N, CA, C and O atoms as a DFTB+ gen file, in Angstrom:
664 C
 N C O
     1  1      18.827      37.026     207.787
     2  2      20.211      36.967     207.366
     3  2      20.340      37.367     205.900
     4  3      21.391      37.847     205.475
     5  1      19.400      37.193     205.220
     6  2      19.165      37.276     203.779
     7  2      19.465      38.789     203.512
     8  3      20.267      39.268     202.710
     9  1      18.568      39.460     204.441
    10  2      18.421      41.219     204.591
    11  2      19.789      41.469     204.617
    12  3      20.064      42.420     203.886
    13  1      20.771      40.972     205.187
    14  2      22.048      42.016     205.645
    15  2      22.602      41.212     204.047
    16  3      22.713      41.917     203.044
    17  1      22.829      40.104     204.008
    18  2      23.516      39.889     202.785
    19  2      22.942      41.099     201.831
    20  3      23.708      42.057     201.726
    21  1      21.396      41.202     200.952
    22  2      21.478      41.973     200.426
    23  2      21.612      44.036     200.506
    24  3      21.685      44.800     199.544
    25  1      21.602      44.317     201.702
    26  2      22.355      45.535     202.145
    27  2      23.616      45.723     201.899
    28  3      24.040      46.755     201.378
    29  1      24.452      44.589     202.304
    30  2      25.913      44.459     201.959
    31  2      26.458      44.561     200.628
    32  3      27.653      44.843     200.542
    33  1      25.616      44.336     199.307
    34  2      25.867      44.140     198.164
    35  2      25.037      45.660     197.663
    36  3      25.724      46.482     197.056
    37  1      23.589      45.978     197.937
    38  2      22.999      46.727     197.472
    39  2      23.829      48.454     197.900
    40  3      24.275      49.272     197.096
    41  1      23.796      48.533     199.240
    42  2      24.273      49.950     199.952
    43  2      25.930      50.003     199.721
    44  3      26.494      51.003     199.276
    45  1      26.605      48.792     200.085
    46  2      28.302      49.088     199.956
    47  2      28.555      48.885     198.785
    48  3      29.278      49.769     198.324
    49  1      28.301      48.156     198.123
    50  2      28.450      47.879     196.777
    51  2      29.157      46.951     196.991
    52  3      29.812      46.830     195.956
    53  1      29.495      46.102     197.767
    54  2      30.451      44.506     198.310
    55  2      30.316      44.055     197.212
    56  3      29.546      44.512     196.367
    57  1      31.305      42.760     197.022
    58  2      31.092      41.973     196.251
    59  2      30.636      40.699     197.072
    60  3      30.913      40.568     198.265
    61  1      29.685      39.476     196.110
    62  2      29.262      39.034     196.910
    63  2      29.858      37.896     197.834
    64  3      29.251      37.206     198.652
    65  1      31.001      37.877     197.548
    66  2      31.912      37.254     198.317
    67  2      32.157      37.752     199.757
    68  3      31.834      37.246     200.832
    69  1      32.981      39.166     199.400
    70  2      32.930      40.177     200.843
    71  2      31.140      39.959     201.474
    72  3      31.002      39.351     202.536
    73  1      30.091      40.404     200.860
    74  2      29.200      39.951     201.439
    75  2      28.656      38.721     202.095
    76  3      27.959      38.893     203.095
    77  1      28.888      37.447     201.651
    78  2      28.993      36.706     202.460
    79  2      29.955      36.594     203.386
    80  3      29.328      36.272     204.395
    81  1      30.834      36.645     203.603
    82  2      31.862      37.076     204.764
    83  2      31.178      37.952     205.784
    84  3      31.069      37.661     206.975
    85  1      30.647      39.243     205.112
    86  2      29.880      39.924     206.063
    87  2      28.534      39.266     207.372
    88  3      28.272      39.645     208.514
    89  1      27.984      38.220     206.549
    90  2      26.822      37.785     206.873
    91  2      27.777      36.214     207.873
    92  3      27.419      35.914     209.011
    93  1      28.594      35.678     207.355
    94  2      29.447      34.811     208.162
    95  2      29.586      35.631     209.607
    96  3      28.921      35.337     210.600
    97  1      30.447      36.579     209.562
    98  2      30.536      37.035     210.883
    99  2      29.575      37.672     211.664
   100  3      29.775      37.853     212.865
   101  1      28.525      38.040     211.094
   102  2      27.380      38.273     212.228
   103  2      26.577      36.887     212.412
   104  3      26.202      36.754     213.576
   105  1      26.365      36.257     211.912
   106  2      26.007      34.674     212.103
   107  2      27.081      34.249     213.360
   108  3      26.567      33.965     214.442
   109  1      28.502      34.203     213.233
   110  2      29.182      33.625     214.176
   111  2      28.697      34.430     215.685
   112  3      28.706      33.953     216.819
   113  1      28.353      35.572     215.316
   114  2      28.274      36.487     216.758
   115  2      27.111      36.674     217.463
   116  3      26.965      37.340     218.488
   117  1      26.037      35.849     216.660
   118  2      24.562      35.905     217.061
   119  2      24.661      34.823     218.171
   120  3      25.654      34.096     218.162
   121  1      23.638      34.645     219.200
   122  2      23.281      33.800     220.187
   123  2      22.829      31.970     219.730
   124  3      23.146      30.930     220.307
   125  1      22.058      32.173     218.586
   126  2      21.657      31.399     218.169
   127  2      22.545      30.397     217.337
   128  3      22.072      29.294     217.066
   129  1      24.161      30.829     216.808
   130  2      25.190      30.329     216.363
   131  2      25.843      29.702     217.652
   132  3      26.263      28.548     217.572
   133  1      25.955      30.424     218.879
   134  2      26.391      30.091     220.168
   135  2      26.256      28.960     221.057
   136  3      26.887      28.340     221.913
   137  1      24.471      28.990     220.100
   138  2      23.800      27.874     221.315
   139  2      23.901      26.320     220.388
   140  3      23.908      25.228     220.956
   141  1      23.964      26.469     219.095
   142  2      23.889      25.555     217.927
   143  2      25.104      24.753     218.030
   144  3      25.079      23.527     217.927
   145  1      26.373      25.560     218.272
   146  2      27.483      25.653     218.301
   147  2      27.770      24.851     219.762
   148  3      28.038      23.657     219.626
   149  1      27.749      25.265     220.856
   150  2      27.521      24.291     222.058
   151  2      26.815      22.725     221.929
   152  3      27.378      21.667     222.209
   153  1      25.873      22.843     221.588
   154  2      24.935      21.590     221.293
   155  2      26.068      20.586     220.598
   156  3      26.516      19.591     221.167
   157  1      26.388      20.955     219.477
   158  2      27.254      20.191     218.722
   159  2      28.547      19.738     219.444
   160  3      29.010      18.600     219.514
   161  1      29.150      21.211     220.110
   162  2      30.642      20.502     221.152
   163  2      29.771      18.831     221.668
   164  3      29.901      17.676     221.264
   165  1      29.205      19.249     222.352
   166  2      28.584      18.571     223.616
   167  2      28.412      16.932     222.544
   168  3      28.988      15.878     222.814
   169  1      27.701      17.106     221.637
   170  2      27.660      15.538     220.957
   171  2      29.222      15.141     220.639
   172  3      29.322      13.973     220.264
   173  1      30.526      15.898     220.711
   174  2      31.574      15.534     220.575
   175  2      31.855      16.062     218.622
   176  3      32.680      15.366     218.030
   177  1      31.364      16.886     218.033
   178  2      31.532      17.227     216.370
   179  2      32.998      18.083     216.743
   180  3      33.339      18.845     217.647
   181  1      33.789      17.391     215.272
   182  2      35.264      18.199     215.663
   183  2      34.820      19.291     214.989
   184  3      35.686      20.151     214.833
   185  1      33.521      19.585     214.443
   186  2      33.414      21.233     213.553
   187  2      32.230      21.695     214.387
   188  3      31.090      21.487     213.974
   189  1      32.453      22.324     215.566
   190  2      31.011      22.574     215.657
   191  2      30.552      24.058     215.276
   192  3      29.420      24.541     215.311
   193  1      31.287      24.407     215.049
   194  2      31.209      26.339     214.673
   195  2      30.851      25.851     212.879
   196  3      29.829      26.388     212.452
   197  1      31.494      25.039     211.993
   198  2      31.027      24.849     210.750
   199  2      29.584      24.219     210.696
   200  3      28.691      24.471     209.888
   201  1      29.573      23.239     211.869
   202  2      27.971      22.697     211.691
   203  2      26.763      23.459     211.830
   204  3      25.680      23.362     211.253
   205  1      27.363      24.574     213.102
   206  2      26.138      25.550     213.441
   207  2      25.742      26.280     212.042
   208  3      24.720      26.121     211.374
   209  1      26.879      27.143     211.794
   210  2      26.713      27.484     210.266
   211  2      25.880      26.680     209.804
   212  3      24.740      27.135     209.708
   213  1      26.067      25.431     209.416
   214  2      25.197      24.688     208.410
   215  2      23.934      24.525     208.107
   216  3      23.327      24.500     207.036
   217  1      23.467      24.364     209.771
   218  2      21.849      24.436     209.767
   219  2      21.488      25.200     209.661
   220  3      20.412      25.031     209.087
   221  1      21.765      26.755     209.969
   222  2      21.009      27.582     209.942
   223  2      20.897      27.758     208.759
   224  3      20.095      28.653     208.495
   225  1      21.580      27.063     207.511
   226  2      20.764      27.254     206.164
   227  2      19.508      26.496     205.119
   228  3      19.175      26.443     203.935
   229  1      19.123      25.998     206.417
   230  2      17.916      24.767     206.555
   231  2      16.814      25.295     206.421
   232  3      16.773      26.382     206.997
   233  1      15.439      24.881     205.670
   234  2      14.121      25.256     206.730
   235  2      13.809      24.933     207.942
   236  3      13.004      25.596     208.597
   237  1      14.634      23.471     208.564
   238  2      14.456      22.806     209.376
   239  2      15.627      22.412     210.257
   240  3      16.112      21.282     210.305
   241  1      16.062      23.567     211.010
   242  2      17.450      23.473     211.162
   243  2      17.710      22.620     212.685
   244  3      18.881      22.428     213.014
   245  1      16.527      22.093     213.645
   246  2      15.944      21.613     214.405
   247  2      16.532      19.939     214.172
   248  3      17.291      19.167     214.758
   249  1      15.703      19.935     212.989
   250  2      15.506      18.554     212.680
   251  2      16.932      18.158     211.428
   252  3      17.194      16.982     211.174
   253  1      17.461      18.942     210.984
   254  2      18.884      19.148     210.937
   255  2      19.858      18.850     211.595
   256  3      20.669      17.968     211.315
   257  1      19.866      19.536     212.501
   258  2      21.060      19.561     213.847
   259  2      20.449      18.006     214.107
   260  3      21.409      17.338     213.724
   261  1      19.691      17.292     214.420
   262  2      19.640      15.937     215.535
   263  2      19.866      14.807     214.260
   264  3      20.307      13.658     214.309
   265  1      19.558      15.320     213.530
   266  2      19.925      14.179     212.338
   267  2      21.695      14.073     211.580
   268  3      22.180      13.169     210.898
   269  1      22.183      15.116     211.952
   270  2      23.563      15.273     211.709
   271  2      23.710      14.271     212.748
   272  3      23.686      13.053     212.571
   273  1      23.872      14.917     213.904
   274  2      24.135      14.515     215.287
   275  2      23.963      12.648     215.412
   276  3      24.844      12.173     216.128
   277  1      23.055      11.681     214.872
   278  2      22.588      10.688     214.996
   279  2      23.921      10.101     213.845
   280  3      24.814       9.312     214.156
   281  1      23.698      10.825     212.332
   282  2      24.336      10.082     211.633
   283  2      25.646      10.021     211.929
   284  3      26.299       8.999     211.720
   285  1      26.277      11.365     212.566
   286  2      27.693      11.485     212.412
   287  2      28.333      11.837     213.943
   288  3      29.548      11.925     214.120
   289  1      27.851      11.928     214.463
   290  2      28.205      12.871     215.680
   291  2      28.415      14.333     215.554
   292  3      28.971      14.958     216.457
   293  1      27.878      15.061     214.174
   294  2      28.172      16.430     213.533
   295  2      29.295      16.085     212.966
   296  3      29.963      17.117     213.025
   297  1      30.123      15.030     212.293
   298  2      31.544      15.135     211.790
   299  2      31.098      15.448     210.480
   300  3      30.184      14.727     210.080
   301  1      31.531      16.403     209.638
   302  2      31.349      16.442     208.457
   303  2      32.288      15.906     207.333
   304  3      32.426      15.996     206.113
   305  1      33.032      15.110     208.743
   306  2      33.975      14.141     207.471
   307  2      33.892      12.699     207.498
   308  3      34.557      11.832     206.930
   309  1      33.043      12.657     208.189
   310  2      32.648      11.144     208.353
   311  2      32.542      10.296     207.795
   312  3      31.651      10.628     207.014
   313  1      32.954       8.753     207.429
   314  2      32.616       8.197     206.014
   315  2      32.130       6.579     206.794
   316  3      32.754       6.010     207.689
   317  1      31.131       6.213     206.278
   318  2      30.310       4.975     206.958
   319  2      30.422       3.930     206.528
   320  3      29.993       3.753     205.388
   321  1      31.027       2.831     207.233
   322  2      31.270       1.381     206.446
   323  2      30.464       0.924     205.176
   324  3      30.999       0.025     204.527
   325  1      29.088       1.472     204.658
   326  2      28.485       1.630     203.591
   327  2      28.604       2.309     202.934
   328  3      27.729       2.289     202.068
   329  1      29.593       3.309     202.790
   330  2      30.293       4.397     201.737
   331  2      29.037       5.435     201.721
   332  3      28.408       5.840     200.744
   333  1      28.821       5.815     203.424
   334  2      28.085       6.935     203.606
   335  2      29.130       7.695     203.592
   336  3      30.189       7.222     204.004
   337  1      29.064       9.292     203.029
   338  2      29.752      10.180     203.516
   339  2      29.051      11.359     203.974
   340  3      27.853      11.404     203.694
   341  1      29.736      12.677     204.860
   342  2      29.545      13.610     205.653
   343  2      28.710      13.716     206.874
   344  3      28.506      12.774     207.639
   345  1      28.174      15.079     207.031
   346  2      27.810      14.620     208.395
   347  2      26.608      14.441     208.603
   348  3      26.118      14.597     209.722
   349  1      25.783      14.007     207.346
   350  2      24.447      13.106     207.190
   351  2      24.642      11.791     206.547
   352  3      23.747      10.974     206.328
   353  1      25.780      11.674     206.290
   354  2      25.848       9.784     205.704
   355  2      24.969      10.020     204.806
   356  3      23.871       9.580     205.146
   357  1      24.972      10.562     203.733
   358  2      24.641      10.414     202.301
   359  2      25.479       9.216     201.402
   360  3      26.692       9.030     201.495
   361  1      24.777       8.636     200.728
   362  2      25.464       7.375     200.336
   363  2      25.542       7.782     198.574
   364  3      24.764       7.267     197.770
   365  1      26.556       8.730     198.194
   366  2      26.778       8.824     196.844
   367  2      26.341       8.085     195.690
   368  3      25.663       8.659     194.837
   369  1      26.620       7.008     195.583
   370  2      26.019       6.119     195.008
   371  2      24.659       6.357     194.575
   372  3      24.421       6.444     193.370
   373  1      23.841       6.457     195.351
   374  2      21.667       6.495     195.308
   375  2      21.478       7.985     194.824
   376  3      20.531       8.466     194.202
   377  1      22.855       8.700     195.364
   378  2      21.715      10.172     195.122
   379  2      22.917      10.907     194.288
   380  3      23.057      10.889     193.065
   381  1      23.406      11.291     194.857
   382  2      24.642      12.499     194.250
   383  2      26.233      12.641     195.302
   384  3      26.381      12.334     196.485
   385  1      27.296      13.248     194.268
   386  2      28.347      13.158     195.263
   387  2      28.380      14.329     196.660
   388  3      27.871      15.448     196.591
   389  1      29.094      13.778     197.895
   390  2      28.368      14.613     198.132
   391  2      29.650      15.815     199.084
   392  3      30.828      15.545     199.317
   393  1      28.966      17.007     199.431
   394  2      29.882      18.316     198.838
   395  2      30.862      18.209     199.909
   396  3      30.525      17.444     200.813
   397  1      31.887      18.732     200.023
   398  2      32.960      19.138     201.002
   399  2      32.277      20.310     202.137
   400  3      32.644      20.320     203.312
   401  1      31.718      20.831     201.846
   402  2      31.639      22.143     202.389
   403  2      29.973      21.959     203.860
   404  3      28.862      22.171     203.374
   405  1      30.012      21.647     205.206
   406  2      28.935      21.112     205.508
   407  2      27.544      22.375     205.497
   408  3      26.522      22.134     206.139
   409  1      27.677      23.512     204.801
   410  2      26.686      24.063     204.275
   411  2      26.133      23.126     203.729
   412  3      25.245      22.374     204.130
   413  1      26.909      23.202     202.391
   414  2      26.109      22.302     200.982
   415  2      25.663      20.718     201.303
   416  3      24.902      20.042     200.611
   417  1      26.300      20.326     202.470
   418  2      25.771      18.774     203.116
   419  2      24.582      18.710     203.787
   420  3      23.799      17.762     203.823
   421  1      24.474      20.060     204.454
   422  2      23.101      20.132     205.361
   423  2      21.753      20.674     204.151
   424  3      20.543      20.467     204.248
   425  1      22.410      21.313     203.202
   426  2      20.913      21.212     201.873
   427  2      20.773      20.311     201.526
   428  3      19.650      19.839     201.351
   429  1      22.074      19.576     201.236
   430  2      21.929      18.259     199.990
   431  2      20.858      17.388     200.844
   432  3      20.044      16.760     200.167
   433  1      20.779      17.294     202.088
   434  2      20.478      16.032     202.986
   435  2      18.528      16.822     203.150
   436  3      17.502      16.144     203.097
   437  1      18.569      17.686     203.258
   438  2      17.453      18.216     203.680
   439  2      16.713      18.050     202.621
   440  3      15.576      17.610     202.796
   441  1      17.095      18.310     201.493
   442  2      16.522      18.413     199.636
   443  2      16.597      17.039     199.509
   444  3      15.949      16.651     198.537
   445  1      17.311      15.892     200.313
   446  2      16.461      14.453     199.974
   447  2      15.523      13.892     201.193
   448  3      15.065      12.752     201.263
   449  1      15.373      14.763     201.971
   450  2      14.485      14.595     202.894
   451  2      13.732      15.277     202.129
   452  3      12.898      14.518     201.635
   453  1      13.616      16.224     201.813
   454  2      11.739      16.845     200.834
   455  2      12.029      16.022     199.899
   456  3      11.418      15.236     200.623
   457  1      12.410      15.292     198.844
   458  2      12.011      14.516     198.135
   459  2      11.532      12.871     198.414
   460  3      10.867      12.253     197.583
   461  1      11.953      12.317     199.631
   462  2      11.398      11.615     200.488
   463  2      10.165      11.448     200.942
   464  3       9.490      10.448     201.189
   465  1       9.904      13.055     201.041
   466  2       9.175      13.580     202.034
   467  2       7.733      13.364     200.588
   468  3       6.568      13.620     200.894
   469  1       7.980      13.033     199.577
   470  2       7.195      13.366     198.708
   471  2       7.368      15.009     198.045
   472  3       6.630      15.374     197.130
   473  1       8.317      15.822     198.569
   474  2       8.060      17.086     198.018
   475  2       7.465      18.478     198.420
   476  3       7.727      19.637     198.095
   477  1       6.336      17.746     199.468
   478  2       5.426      18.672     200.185
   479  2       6.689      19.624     201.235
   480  3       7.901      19.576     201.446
   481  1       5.688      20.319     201.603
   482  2       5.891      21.117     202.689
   483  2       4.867      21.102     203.724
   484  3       4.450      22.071     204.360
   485  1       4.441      19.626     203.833
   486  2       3.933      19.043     204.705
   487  2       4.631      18.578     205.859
   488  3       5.323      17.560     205.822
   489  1       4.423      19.556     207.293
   490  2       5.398      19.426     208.322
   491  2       5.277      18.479     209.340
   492  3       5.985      18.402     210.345
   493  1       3.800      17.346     208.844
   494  2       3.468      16.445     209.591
   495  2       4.368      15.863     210.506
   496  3       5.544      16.049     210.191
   497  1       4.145      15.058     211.791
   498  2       5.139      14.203     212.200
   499  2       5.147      13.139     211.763
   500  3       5.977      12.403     212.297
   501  1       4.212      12.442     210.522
   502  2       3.886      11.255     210.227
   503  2       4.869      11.307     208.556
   504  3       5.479      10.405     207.981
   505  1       4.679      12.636     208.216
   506  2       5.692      12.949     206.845
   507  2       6.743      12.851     207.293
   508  3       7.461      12.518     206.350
   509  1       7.494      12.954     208.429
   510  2       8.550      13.664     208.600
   511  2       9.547      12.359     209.297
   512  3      10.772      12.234     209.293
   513  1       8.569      11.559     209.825
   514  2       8.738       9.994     210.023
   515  2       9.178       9.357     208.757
   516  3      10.350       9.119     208.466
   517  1       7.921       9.051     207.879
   518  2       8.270       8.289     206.860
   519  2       9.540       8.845     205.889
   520  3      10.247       8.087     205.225
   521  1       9.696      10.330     205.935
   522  2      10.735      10.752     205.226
   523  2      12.426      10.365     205.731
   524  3      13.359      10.027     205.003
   525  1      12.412      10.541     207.135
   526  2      13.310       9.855     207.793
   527  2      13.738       8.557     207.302
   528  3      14.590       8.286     206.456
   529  1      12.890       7.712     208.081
   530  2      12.683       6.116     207.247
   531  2      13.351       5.571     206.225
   532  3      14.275       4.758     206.267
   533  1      12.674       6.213     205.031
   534  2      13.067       6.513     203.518
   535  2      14.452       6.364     203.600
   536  3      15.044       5.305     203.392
   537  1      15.155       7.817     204.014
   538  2      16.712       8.300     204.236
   539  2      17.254       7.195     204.806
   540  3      18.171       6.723     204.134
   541  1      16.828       6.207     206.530
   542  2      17.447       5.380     206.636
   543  2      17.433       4.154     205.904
   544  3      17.728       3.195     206.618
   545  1      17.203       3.886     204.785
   546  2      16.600       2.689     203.764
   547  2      15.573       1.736     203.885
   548  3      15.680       0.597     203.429
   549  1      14.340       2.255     204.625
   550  2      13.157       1.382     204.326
   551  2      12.171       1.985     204.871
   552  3      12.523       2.585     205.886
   553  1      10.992       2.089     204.606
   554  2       9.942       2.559     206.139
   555  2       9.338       1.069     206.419
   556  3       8.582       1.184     207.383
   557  1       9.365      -0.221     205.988
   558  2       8.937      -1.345     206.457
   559  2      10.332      -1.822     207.962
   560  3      10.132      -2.562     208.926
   561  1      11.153      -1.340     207.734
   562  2      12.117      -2.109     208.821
   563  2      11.791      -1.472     210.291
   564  3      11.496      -0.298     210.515
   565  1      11.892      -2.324     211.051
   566  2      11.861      -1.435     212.696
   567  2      12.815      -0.862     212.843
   568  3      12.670       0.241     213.370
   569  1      14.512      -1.367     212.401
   570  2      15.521      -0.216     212.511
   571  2      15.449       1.184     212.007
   572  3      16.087       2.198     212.291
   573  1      14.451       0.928     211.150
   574  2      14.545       2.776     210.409
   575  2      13.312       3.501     211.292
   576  3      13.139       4.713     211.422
   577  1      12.536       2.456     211.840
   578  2      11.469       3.422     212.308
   579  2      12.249       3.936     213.726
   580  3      11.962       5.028     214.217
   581  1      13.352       2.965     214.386
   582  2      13.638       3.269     215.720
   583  2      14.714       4.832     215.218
   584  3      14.905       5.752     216.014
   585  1      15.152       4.820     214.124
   586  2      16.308       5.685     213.903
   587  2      15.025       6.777     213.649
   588  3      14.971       7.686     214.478
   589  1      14.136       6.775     212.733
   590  2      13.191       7.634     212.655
   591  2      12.583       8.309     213.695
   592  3      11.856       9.245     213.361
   593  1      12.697       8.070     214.870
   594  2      12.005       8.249     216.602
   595  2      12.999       9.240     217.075
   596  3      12.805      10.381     217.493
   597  1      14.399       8.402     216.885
   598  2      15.596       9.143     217.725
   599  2      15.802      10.251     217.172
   600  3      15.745      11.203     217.951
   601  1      16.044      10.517     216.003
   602  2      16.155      11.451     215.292
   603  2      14.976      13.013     215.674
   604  3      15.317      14.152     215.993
   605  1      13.345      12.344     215.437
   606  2      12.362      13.319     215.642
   607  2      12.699      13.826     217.235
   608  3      12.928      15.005     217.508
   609  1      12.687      12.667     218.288
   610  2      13.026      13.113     219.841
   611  2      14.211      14.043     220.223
   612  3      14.150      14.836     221.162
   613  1      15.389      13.867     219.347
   614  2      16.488      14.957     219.871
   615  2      16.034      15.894     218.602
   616  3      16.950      16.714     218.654
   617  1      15.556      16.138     217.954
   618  2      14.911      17.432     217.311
   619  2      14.122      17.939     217.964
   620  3      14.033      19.154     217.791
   621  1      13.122      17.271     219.070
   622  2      12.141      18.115     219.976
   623  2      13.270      18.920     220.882
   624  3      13.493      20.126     220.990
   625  1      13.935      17.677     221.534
   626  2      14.621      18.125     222.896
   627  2      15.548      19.578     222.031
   628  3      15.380      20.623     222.661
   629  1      15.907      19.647     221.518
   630  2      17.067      20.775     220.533
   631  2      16.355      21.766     220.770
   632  3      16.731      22.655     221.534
   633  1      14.665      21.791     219.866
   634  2      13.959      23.043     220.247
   635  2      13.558      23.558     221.204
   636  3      13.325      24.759     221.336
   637  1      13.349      22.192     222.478
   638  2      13.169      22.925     223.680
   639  2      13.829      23.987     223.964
   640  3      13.452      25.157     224.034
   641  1      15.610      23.156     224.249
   642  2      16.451      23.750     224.569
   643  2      16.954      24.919     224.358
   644  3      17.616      25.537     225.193
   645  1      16.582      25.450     222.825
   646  2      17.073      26.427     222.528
   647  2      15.638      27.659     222.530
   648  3      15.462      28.864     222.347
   649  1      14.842      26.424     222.867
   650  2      13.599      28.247     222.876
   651  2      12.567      28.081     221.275
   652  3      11.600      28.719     220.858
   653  1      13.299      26.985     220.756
   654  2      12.635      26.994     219.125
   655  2      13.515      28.527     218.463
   656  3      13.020      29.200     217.558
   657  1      14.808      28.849     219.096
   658  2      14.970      29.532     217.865
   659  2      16.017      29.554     216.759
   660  3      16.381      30.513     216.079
   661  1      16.621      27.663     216.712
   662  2      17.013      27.748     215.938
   663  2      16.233      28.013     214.634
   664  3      16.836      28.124     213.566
């Protein structure tokens, strides 16, 4: 996706606004926006065409999509009796405010999952557990480890489903 953004700017001379627009609408028209996009109807997200967008600007857009999905139902306006907001229940307060736009919600959330995560790009399932954990506020509680499970399991089932290509 990166490639056509910079074609769009380099060959037309776009600006990079028009260029992202450009790269928006072939994203909406790809299969993989289609199938991202379904997944999300189906959990009930009133954005699911904005959520698909979202992940796909993830490294981990897998484990993205099921963790939206858990915290919010994909709502990216969601706000949690603990003054979680969007459609990862980021709790402003601990980390940063957090953005309107569920692009910038699905980095913000992922960039405190790698800092969770310790930082690595360690794709362990045992990193990727405790990083979870972390996000739900403890790795000693059984509630965060059970939210930590649900989360990794509809991230498998997602990749089944889609082939692994989100």
């Amino acid at each position: 996706m990166c490639a056509v953004f910079a074609i769009a700017v380099s060959v037309f001379g776009a600006t990079k606004s028009y260029a992202s627009d450009i790269m928006m609408s072939v994203l909406l028209k790809s299969p993989v926006h289609e199938v991202a996009s379904d997944i999300y109807a189906r959990y009930g997200s009133p954005s699911p065409n904005a959520m698909a967008i979202a992940i796909t600007s993830t490294e981990k857009p897998h484990l993205s999509m099921a963790q939206s999905i858990i915290e919010s139902a994909g709502n990216p306006s969601a706000v949690g009796l603990s003054g979680e907001e969007g459609g990862w229940q980021v709790i402003p307060d601990c980390w940063w405010p957090v953005p309107k736009k569920p692009r910038d919600q699905a980095v913000q959330a992922q960039t405190i999952l790698s800092l969770l995560g310790n930082g690595g790009n360690d794709t362990s399932l045992m990193r990727m557990q405790t990083a979870l954990r972390k996000y739900n506020g403890s790795i000693k509680n059984q509630k965060t480890r059970v939210y930590a499970d649900k989360v990794l399991q509809l991230a498998f089932s997602i990749a089944v489903e889609t082939g692994g290509t989100l």
